Short mmCIF file of C-alpha atoms in Angstrom, two decimals:
data_model
loop_
_atom_site.label_atom_id
_atom_site.label_comp_id
_atom_site.label_asym_id
_atom_site.label_seq_id
_atom_site.Cartn_x
_atom_site.Cartn_y
_atom_site.Cartn_z
CA MET A 1 -27.72 3.39 -32.47
CA ASN A 2 -27.19 7.18 -32.92
CA ASP A 3 -26.23 8.84 -29.60
CA TRP A 4 -26.44 5.68 -27.57
CA PRO A 5 -23.86 6.08 -24.90
CA LEU A 6 -20.75 3.90 -24.69
CA TRP A 7 -20.60 1.64 -21.60
CA GLU A 8 -17.49 0.09 -20.11
CA ILE A 9 -18.09 -3.55 -19.09
CA PHE A 10 -16.57 -5.09 -15.94
CA ILE A 11 -17.04 -8.82 -15.22
CA ARG A 12 -16.49 -10.82 -12.02
CA SER A 13 -15.29 -14.08 -13.30
CA GLN A 14 -15.55 -16.09 -9.98
CA HIS A 15 -16.89 -15.36 -6.60
CA GLY A 16 -14.17 -13.80 -4.54
CA LEU A 17 -12.34 -12.19 -7.40
CA ALA A 18 -12.55 -8.42 -8.39
CA HIS A 19 -14.56 -7.20 -11.39
CA LYS A 20 -12.22 -6.72 -14.29
CA HIS A 21 -12.63 -4.53 -17.48
CA VAL A 22 -13.32 -6.70 -20.52
CA GLY A 23 -14.45 -4.15 -23.08
CA SER A 24 -17.24 -1.75 -24.09
CA LEU A 25 -20.46 -1.56 -25.92
CA HIS A 26 -23.20 0.84 -26.86
CA ALA A 27 -26.63 0.58 -25.25
CA PRO A 28 -29.51 3.10 -24.69
CA ASP A 29 -29.60 2.58 -20.95
CA ALA A 30 -27.81 0.65 -18.12
CA GLU A 31 -30.30 -2.17 -18.01
CA MET A 32 -29.87 -3.03 -21.71
CA ALA A 33 -26.13 -2.48 -21.34
CA VAL A 34 -26.16 -5.31 -18.81
CA LYS A 35 -28.23 -7.53 -21.16
CA ASN A 36 -25.95 -6.78 -24.13
CA ALA A 37 -22.87 -7.41 -21.93
CA ARG A 38 -24.35 -10.78 -21.12
CA ASP A 39 -24.52 -11.68 -24.76
CA VAL A 40 -21.23 -10.21 -25.87
CA TYR A 41 -18.99 -11.07 -22.96
CA THR A 42 -20.20 -14.10 -21.14
CA ARG A 43 -21.12 -16.65 -23.81
CA ARG A 44 -18.94 -19.23 -22.12
CA ASN A 45 -19.53 -18.82 -18.42
CA GLU A 46 -17.03 -16.02 -17.96
CA GLY A 47 -18.83 -14.42 -15.32
CA VAL A 48 -20.98 -14.49 -12.18
CA SER A 49 -21.57 -10.70 -12.08
CA ILE A 50 -21.55 -7.72 -14.50
CA TRP A 51 -20.94 -4.02 -13.87
CA VAL A 52 -21.65 -1.37 -16.47
CA VAL A 53 -20.29 2.15 -16.33
CA LYS A 54 -20.84 4.96 -18.77
CA SER A 55 -17.45 5.71 -20.38
CA CYS A 56 -18.02 9.39 -20.02
CA ASP A 57 -18.39 8.96 -16.26
CA ILE A 58 -14.94 7.46 -15.89
CA ALA A 59 -12.08 9.97 -14.95
CA ALA A 60 -8.64 8.82 -15.92
CA SER A 61 -5.16 9.96 -15.34
CA SER A 62 -3.43 11.08 -18.58
CA PRO A 63 -0.35 9.30 -20.08
CA GLY A 64 1.45 12.66 -19.61
CA GLU A 65 0.99 12.62 -15.84
CA LYS A 66 2.75 9.24 -15.41
CA GLU A 67 5.95 10.63 -14.01
CA PRO A 68 4.54 12.98 -11.33
CA LEU A 69 2.03 10.33 -10.33
CA PHE A 70 4.04 7.16 -10.11
CA GLU A 71 7.68 8.27 -10.08
CA PRO A 72 7.65 8.91 -6.31
CA ALA A 73 7.05 5.23 -5.54
CA ASN A 74 10.14 4.17 -7.43
CA SER A 75 12.68 5.33 -4.89
CA LYS A 76 10.84 3.84 -1.95
CA VAL A 77 12.33 0.41 -1.94
CA TYR A 78 11.96 0.16 1.87
CA ARG A 79 8.23 -0.49 1.18
CA HIS A 80 9.12 -3.99 0.06
CA PRO A 81 9.93 -6.80 2.42
CA GLY A 82 12.99 -7.75 0.43
CA PHE A 83 14.58 -4.45 1.55
CA TYR A 84 15.14 -5.99 5.10
CA GLU A 85 17.80 -8.30 6.14
CA VAL A 86 16.56 -11.18 8.27
CA PRO A 87 19.26 -13.48 9.73
CA GLU A 88 18.83 -17.12 8.70
CA GLU A 89 18.45 -18.22 12.31
CA VAL A 90 15.32 -16.16 12.76
CA LYS A 91 12.30 -18.11 11.56
CA ASN A 92 8.64 -17.23 10.67
CA MET A 93 9.36 -13.68 9.44
CA MET B 1 6.69 7.06 -43.94
CA VAL B 2 9.87 6.09 -45.80
CA GLU B 3 12.84 4.57 -44.14
CA GLY B 4 15.40 7.42 -43.58
CA ALA B 5 12.69 10.08 -43.67
CA GLN B 6 12.82 12.69 -41.02
CA LEU B 7 11.03 11.56 -37.88
CA SER B 8 9.94 14.18 -35.34
CA PRO B 9 11.20 13.82 -31.78
CA GLU B 10 7.70 12.38 -30.85
CA GLU B 11 7.74 9.87 -33.58
CA ILE B 12 11.20 8.80 -32.55
CA GLN B 13 10.14 8.30 -29.02
CA PHE B 14 7.03 6.50 -30.28
CA GLN B 15 9.14 4.00 -32.26
CA GLU B 16 11.41 3.48 -29.24
CA ARG B 17 8.26 2.50 -27.16
CA ILE B 18 7.25 0.06 -29.85
CA ASP B 19 10.74 -1.46 -30.13
CA ALA B 20 10.75 -1.80 -26.28
CA GLY B 21 7.55 -3.80 -26.53
CA ILE B 22 5.42 -1.18 -24.65
CA LYS B 23 1.70 -1.25 -25.75
CA ILE B 24 0.15 1.81 -27.13
CA GLU B 25 -3.12 2.85 -25.39
CA PRO B 26 -5.86 5.06 -26.83
CA LYS B 27 -4.83 8.29 -25.07
CA ASP B 28 -1.16 7.95 -25.85
CA TYR B 29 0.54 9.95 -28.60
CA MET B 30 0.53 8.11 -31.91
CA PRO B 31 1.52 9.24 -35.47
CA GLU B 32 -1.39 9.88 -37.82
CA GLY B 33 -0.32 7.13 -40.11
CA TYR B 34 -0.32 4.62 -37.21
CA ARG B 35 -3.80 5.67 -36.25
CA LYS B 36 -4.98 5.50 -39.90
CA THR B 37 -3.54 2.14 -40.57
CA LEU B 38 -5.12 0.65 -37.49
CA ILE B 39 -8.52 2.17 -38.23
CA ARG B 40 -8.41 0.66 -41.85
CA GLN B 41 -7.14 -2.77 -40.59
CA ILE B 42 -9.30 -3.18 -37.43
CA SER B 43 -12.49 -1.98 -39.17
CA GLN B 44 -11.84 -4.38 -42.17
CA HIS B 45 -11.37 -7.08 -39.62
CA ALA B 46 -14.65 -6.21 -37.90
CA HIS B 47 -16.50 -6.09 -41.08
CA SER B 48 -15.13 -9.41 -42.15
CA GLU B 49 -16.50 -10.95 -38.85
CA ILE B 50 -19.91 -9.44 -39.67
CA VAL B 51 -20.11 -10.24 -43.30
CA GLY B 52 -18.62 -13.72 -42.47
CA GLN B 53 -21.88 -14.63 -40.77
CA LEU B 54 -23.65 -14.51 -44.10
CA PRO B 55 -22.25 -17.56 -45.92
CA GLU B 56 -22.90 -19.73 -42.90
CA GLY B 57 -26.27 -18.15 -42.01
CA ASN B 58 -27.30 -19.85 -45.32
CA TRP B 59 -26.95 -23.22 -43.60
CA ILE B 60 -28.39 -22.78 -40.12
CA THR B 61 -31.92 -23.68 -41.19
CA ARG B 62 -30.54 -26.66 -43.26
CA ALA B 63 -28.13 -28.23 -40.77
CA PRO B 64 -28.34 -32.05 -40.90
CA THR B 65 -28.98 -32.45 -37.25
CA LEU B 66 -30.13 -30.50 -34.25
CA LYS B 67 -26.58 -30.67 -32.77
CA ARG B 68 -24.99 -29.23 -35.95
CA LYS B 69 -27.66 -26.52 -35.95
CA ALA B 70 -26.91 -25.47 -32.34
CA ILE B 71 -23.18 -25.49 -33.23
CA ALA B 72 -23.79 -23.28 -36.33
CA LEU B 73 -25.89 -20.81 -34.29
CA ALA B 74 -23.19 -20.59 -31.66
CA LYS B 75 -20.53 -20.05 -34.18
CA VAL B 76 -22.49 -17.20 -35.97
CA GLN B 77 -23.19 -15.68 -32.77
CA ASP B 78 -19.54 -15.64 -31.85
CA GLU B 79 -18.79 -13.84 -35.13
CA ALA B 80 -21.25 -11.12 -34.16
CA GLY B 81 -19.39 -10.86 -30.80
CA HIS B 82 -16.06 -10.69 -32.59
CA GLY B 83 -17.29 -7.86 -34.84
CA LEU B 84 -18.42 -5.99 -31.60
CA TYR B 85 -15.13 -6.37 -29.84
CA LEU B 86 -13.38 -5.06 -33.02
CA TYR B 87 -15.69 -2.12 -33.59
CA SER B 88 -15.07 -1.17 -30.03
CA ALA B 89 -11.43 -1.26 -30.63
CA VAL B 90 -11.83 1.00 -33.72
CA GLU B 91 -13.80 3.49 -31.70
CA THR B 92 -10.87 4.02 -29.24
CA LEU B 93 -9.06 5.54 -32.24
CA GLY B 94 -11.59 8.32 -32.50
CA VAL B 95 -13.99 7.20 -35.24
CA THR B 96 -17.72 6.72 -34.38
CA ARG B 97 -19.34 3.39 -34.65
CA GLU B 98 -21.93 4.76 -37.05
CA GLN B 99 -19.23 6.11 -39.39
CA THR B 100 -17.57 2.66 -39.47
CA ILE B 101 -20.77 0.90 -40.26
CA GLU B 102 -21.84 3.48 -42.83
CA ASP B 103 -18.48 2.94 -44.76
CA LEU B 104 -19.32 -0.80 -44.95
CA LEU B 105 -22.93 -0.28 -46.14
CA ALA B 106 -21.81 2.45 -48.64
CA GLY B 107 -19.26 -0.19 -50.14
CA LYS B 108 -16.38 1.92 -49.22
CA ALA B 109 -14.90 -0.38 -46.57
CA LYS B 110 -13.28 -3.67 -47.47
CA TYR B 111 -13.83 -6.99 -45.82
CA SER B 112 -12.03 -10.33 -46.30
CA SER B 113 -12.56 -11.38 -49.91
CA ILE B 114 -13.26 -14.97 -49.09
CA PHE B 115 -16.72 -14.20 -47.88
CA ASN B 116 -17.69 -13.38 -51.46
CA TYR B 117 -17.76 -17.05 -52.39
CA PRO B 118 -20.95 -19.02 -52.08
CA THR B 119 -21.69 -21.97 -49.72
CA LEU B 120 -23.06 -24.51 -52.05
CA THR B 121 -23.26 -27.64 -49.96
CA TRP B 122 -23.15 -28.65 -46.22
CA ALA B 123 -19.49 -29.64 -46.78
CA ASP B 124 -18.79 -25.94 -47.22
CA MET B 125 -19.61 -25.43 -43.53
CA GLY B 126 -16.90 -27.91 -42.84
CA ALA B 127 -14.37 -26.43 -45.25
CA ILE B 128 -15.02 -22.90 -43.89
CA GLY B 129 -14.43 -23.87 -40.30
CA TRP B 130 -11.38 -25.95 -41.21
CA LEU B 131 -9.67 -23.81 -43.76
CA VAL B 132 -11.07 -20.25 -43.43
CA ASP B 133 -11.05 -20.14 -39.70
CA GLY B 134 -7.82 -22.11 -39.75
CA SER B 135 -6.29 -19.43 -41.93
CA ALA B 136 -7.79 -16.73 -39.65
CA ILE B 137 -6.25 -18.15 -36.56
CA ILE B 138 -2.84 -18.27 -38.11
CA ASN B 139 -3.17 -14.60 -39.09
CA GLN B 140 -4.68 -13.53 -35.77
CA ILE B 141 -2.58 -15.30 -33.14
CA PRO B 142 0.41 -12.94 -33.78
CA ILE B 143 -2.02 -9.94 -33.52
CA CYS B 144 -2.63 -10.80 -29.84
CA ARG B 145 0.95 -9.49 -29.43
CA CYS B 146 0.53 -6.41 -31.66
CA SER B 147 1.48 -2.89 -30.35
CA TYR B 148 -2.01 -1.39 -29.90
CA GLY B 149 -3.52 -2.54 -26.56
CA PRO B 150 -7.21 -2.55 -27.36
CA TYR B 151 -6.62 -4.51 -30.66
CA ALA B 152 -4.41 -6.97 -28.97
CA ARG B 153 -6.90 -7.61 -26.09
CA ALA B 154 -9.81 -8.13 -28.50
CA MET B 155 -7.66 -10.50 -30.38
CA VAL B 156 -6.99 -12.57 -27.33
CA ARG B 157 -10.62 -13.18 -26.83
CA ILE B 158 -11.26 -13.89 -30.50
CA CYS B 159 -8.49 -16.43 -30.87
CA LYS B 160 -9.73 -18.34 -27.77
CA GLU B 161 -13.17 -18.69 -29.39
CA GLU B 162 -12.00 -19.18 -33.01
CA THR B 163 -10.44 -22.57 -32.02
CA PHE B 164 -13.83 -24.03 -31.58
CA HIS B 165 -14.74 -22.79 -35.01
CA MET B 166 -11.93 -24.63 -36.59
CA ARG B 167 -12.39 -27.82 -34.69
CA GLN B 168 -16.19 -28.02 -35.46
CA GLY B 169 -15.30 -27.54 -39.19
CA PHE B 170 -12.76 -30.27 -39.19
CA GLU B 171 -15.24 -32.52 -37.39
CA ILE B 172 -17.86 -31.92 -40.12
CA MET B 173 -15.17 -32.82 -42.75
CA MET B 174 -14.08 -35.96 -40.79
CA THR B 175 -17.72 -37.09 -40.50
CA LEU B 176 -18.28 -36.71 -44.21
CA CYS B 177 -14.98 -38.39 -45.07
CA ARG B 178 -15.92 -41.43 -42.92
CA GLY B 179 -19.48 -41.50 -44.57
CA THR B 180 -20.65 -42.71 -48.00
CA PRO B 181 -18.65 -42.21 -51.17
CA ALA B 182 -21.10 -39.42 -52.10
CA GLN B 183 -20.43 -37.71 -48.75
CA LYS B 184 -16.73 -38.06 -49.17
CA ALA B 185 -16.98 -36.53 -52.75
CA MET B 186 -18.92 -33.59 -51.27
CA ALA B 187 -16.09 -33.00 -48.79
CA GLN B 188 -13.43 -33.18 -51.73
CA ASP B 189 -15.49 -30.73 -53.76
CA ALA B 190 -15.70 -28.35 -50.91
CA LEU B 191 -11.88 -28.50 -50.46
CA ASN B 192 -11.39 -28.00 -54.14
CA ARG B 193 -13.43 -24.81 -54.04
CA TRP B 194 -12.13 -23.34 -50.72
CA TRP B 195 -8.47 -24.17 -50.92
CA TRP B 196 -7.17 -21.40 -53.19
CA PRO B 197 -9.37 -18.68 -51.69
CA SER B 198 -7.91 -19.71 -48.25
CA LEU B 199 -4.49 -19.21 -49.42
CA MET B 200 -5.37 -15.82 -50.81
CA MET B 201 -6.81 -14.85 -47.47
CA HIS B 202 -3.28 -14.25 -46.17
CA GLY B 203 -3.03 -11.34 -48.49
CA PRO B 204 -0.84 -10.37 -51.60
CA SER B 205 2.68 -11.67 -51.64
CA ASP B 206 5.28 -9.70 -49.75
CA ALA B 207 6.65 -8.14 -52.87
CA GLU B 208 3.11 -6.78 -53.81
CA SER B 209 1.86 -5.76 -50.38
CA THR B 210 1.71 -2.06 -50.09
CA HIS B 211 1.40 -1.70 -46.30
CA SER B 212 3.67 -4.56 -44.98
CA ALA B 213 6.86 -2.97 -44.23
CA GLN B 214 5.64 -0.05 -42.16
CA SER B 215 3.15 -2.20 -40.38
CA ILE B 216 5.92 -4.60 -39.31
CA ARG B 217 7.95 -1.68 -38.13
CA TRP B 218 4.97 -0.57 -36.03
CA LYS B 219 4.29 -4.05 -34.84
CA ILE B 220 0.78 -4.04 -36.02
CA LYS B 221 1.93 -6.99 -38.16
CA LEU B 222 4.50 -9.46 -36.82
CA PHE B 223 4.93 -11.79 -39.73
CA SER B 224 4.74 -11.37 -43.49
CA ASN B 225 1.81 -12.51 -45.69
CA ASP B 226 3.99 -15.03 -47.32
CA GLU B 227 5.24 -16.49 -43.96
CA LEU B 228 1.72 -16.90 -42.71
CA ARG B 229 0.51 -18.49 -45.80
CA GLN B 230 3.44 -20.99 -45.69
CA LYS B 231 2.49 -21.87 -42.13
CA PHE B 232 -1.10 -22.45 -43.16
CA VAL B 233 0.01 -24.82 -46.00
CA ASP B 234 2.44 -26.68 -43.71
CA GLN B 235 -0.17 -27.11 -41.09
CA THR B 236 -3.09 -28.12 -43.35
CA VAL B 237 -1.48 -30.59 -45.79
CA PRO B 238 -1.11 -33.34 -43.08
CA GLN B 239 -4.66 -32.72 -41.99
CA ALA B 240 -6.02 -33.23 -45.54
CA GLU B 241 -3.94 -36.47 -45.66
CA TYR B 242 -5.51 -37.60 -42.42
CA LEU B 243 -8.94 -37.09 -43.99
CA GLY B 244 -7.96 -38.84 -47.09
CA LEU B 245 -8.65 -35.84 -49.25
CA LYS B 246 -6.48 -34.46 -52.08
CA ILE B 247 -5.33 -30.77 -52.03
CA PRO B 248 -6.16 -29.44 -55.57
CA ASP B 249 -2.58 -28.29 -56.38
CA PRO B 250 -0.48 -30.55 -58.72
CA ASP B 251 2.69 -28.56 -57.66
CA LEU B 252 2.27 -29.24 -53.94
CA LYS B 253 5.15 -31.26 -52.63
CA TRP B 254 7.27 -31.53 -49.57
CA ASN B 255 10.67 -29.75 -49.86
CA ALA B 256 12.99 -31.43 -47.46
CA GLU B 257 15.65 -28.80 -48.04
CA ARG B 258 13.48 -25.97 -47.00
CA GLY B 259 11.57 -28.01 -44.42
CA HIS B 260 8.28 -26.70 -45.93
CA TYR B 261 5.83 -27.67 -48.61
CA ASP B 262 6.28 -26.05 -51.99
CA PHE B 263 2.98 -25.04 -53.65
CA GLY B 264 1.64 -23.80 -56.91
CA LYS B 265 1.16 -20.31 -58.14
CA ILE B 266 -1.85 -18.38 -56.83
CA ASP B 267 -4.21 -16.71 -59.31
CA TRP B 268 -3.79 -13.16 -58.04
CA ASP B 269 -6.04 -11.88 -60.93
CA GLU B 270 -8.90 -13.76 -59.29
CA PHE B 271 -7.98 -12.17 -55.90
CA TYR B 272 -7.94 -8.69 -57.09
CA ASN B 273 -11.04 -9.17 -59.20
CA VAL B 274 -12.94 -10.30 -56.12
CA ILE B 275 -11.57 -7.41 -54.09
CA LYS B 276 -12.81 -5.07 -56.78
CA GLY B 277 -16.36 -6.25 -56.24
CA ASN B 278 -16.62 -8.93 -59.06
CA GLY B 279 -16.64 -12.06 -56.95
CA PRO B 280 -19.61 -14.45 -57.15
CA CYS B 281 -21.48 -12.99 -54.07
CA ASN B 282 -20.18 -9.41 -53.50
CA ARG B 283 -23.41 -7.70 -54.36
CA GLU B 284 -25.50 -10.26 -52.57
CA ARG B 285 -23.39 -9.92 -49.38
CA LEU B 286 -23.73 -6.08 -49.27
CA ARG B 287 -27.40 -6.19 -50.07
CA ALA B 288 -27.92 -8.60 -47.22
CA ARG B 289 -26.05 -6.38 -44.78
CA ILE B 290 -27.93 -3.25 -45.89
CA ALA B 291 -31.18 -5.18 -45.57
CA ALA B 292 -30.40 -6.43 -42.10
CA HIS B 293 -29.31 -2.90 -41.07
CA GLU B 294 -32.67 -1.39 -42.40
CA GLU B 295 -34.90 -4.03 -41.15
CA GLY B 296 -33.33 -3.82 -37.74
CA SER B 297 -34.06 -0.14 -37.45
CA TRP B 298 -37.32 -0.67 -35.55
CA VAL B 299 -35.32 -2.58 -32.92
CA ARG B 300 -33.06 0.35 -32.42
CA SER B 301 -35.91 2.78 -32.15
CA ALA B 302 -37.91 0.59 -29.76
CA ALA B 303 -34.74 0.18 -27.51
CA ALA B 304 -34.29 3.93 -27.55
CA ALA B 305 -37.95 4.57 -26.71
CA HIS B 306 -37.91 2.02 -23.97
CA ALA B 307 -35.03 3.64 -22.44
CA GLU B 308 -36.59 7.01 -22.57
CA LYS B 309 -39.81 5.81 -21.06
CA ARG B 310 -37.85 4.18 -18.13
CA ALA B 311 -35.79 7.28 -17.57
CA LYS B 312 -38.99 9.38 -17.39
CA ARG B 313 -40.51 7.00 -14.91
CA LYS B 314 -37.41 7.05 -12.77
CA ALA B 315 -37.47 10.97 -12.84
CA ALA B 316 -41.22 10.99 -11.81
#
């Protein structure tokens, strides 16, 4: 197991839903990562499709950047439908 | 960290996040003590899942029916899976998988002391599922809400699967208790042997427990050992009554005032003795783990060679 890369596992639980991260595992290559993921994460019909991605290939935002990244959205309440007044007489809006 | 000790501004902020119920994720700031406590606890937990396969492995080839054998296999396979979820969670704290496993094989790491008891009869499969997995569920359900994200998420998966383990154990006990007098006696004998170790599984009493207070402050632990133990007793006594089995504790009785069962004194000398390595099966368990690791080495080499061959072919 020495130097086997770490893979992040994503499972699509049903047709029509997005793949969702479920965990990680070590495997020597992508094919074996899929096989191991089948055994580790889908023992009870949890999935219809598996993606594996090398952990080192994932670029992530850092917790320290949270404010500059996400703060700007906070003040933009007009992006939500509840911001607008709709008179009761007006239907289907 | 002692209460009242000087906390750095970062540590204060960290504690505020925890108090606000915000999960800590791998890349977030965390105090060194928090990280170390989690590494110790999650890796012990992972090792317990892996070593916990051994007492039951003993009965896979001897299960009384094909159905029971398939169930035992599925349960042991789940435990391997649980070990893997947890080893992955440990890795997010910056220790390698190899190091964690080496610590187990070198005898440096601990695992739940209950797995150092032998499984002498088929009824032990029932008692383990019912009592040991039952205790584990009580300990683990609160951890689904613990402050460290990867640990909490692993625990959600584990708890979902663990319920099957407990129920299949209870069903084994129920089948034996409805069987011949000899079968029922076998169930009683298993309860007699597994009852006290199951109570010890919840850990030393609060007064003795070294890590409890800080872990509760950090929300790594949400209830004290004694609270969890009481919950286990209260839940299990009526189940034993249903089976028509007697819990091996003359001091056990309902306390209407407390609304809980009172129970007898736990032999903590036995507990510490088993932890120190002197239980009936400590050496055997570790030997079996080391043998499995060494005998599996060719599989790891073969997988690596196969991956290398395929990579070369792809490049060509």
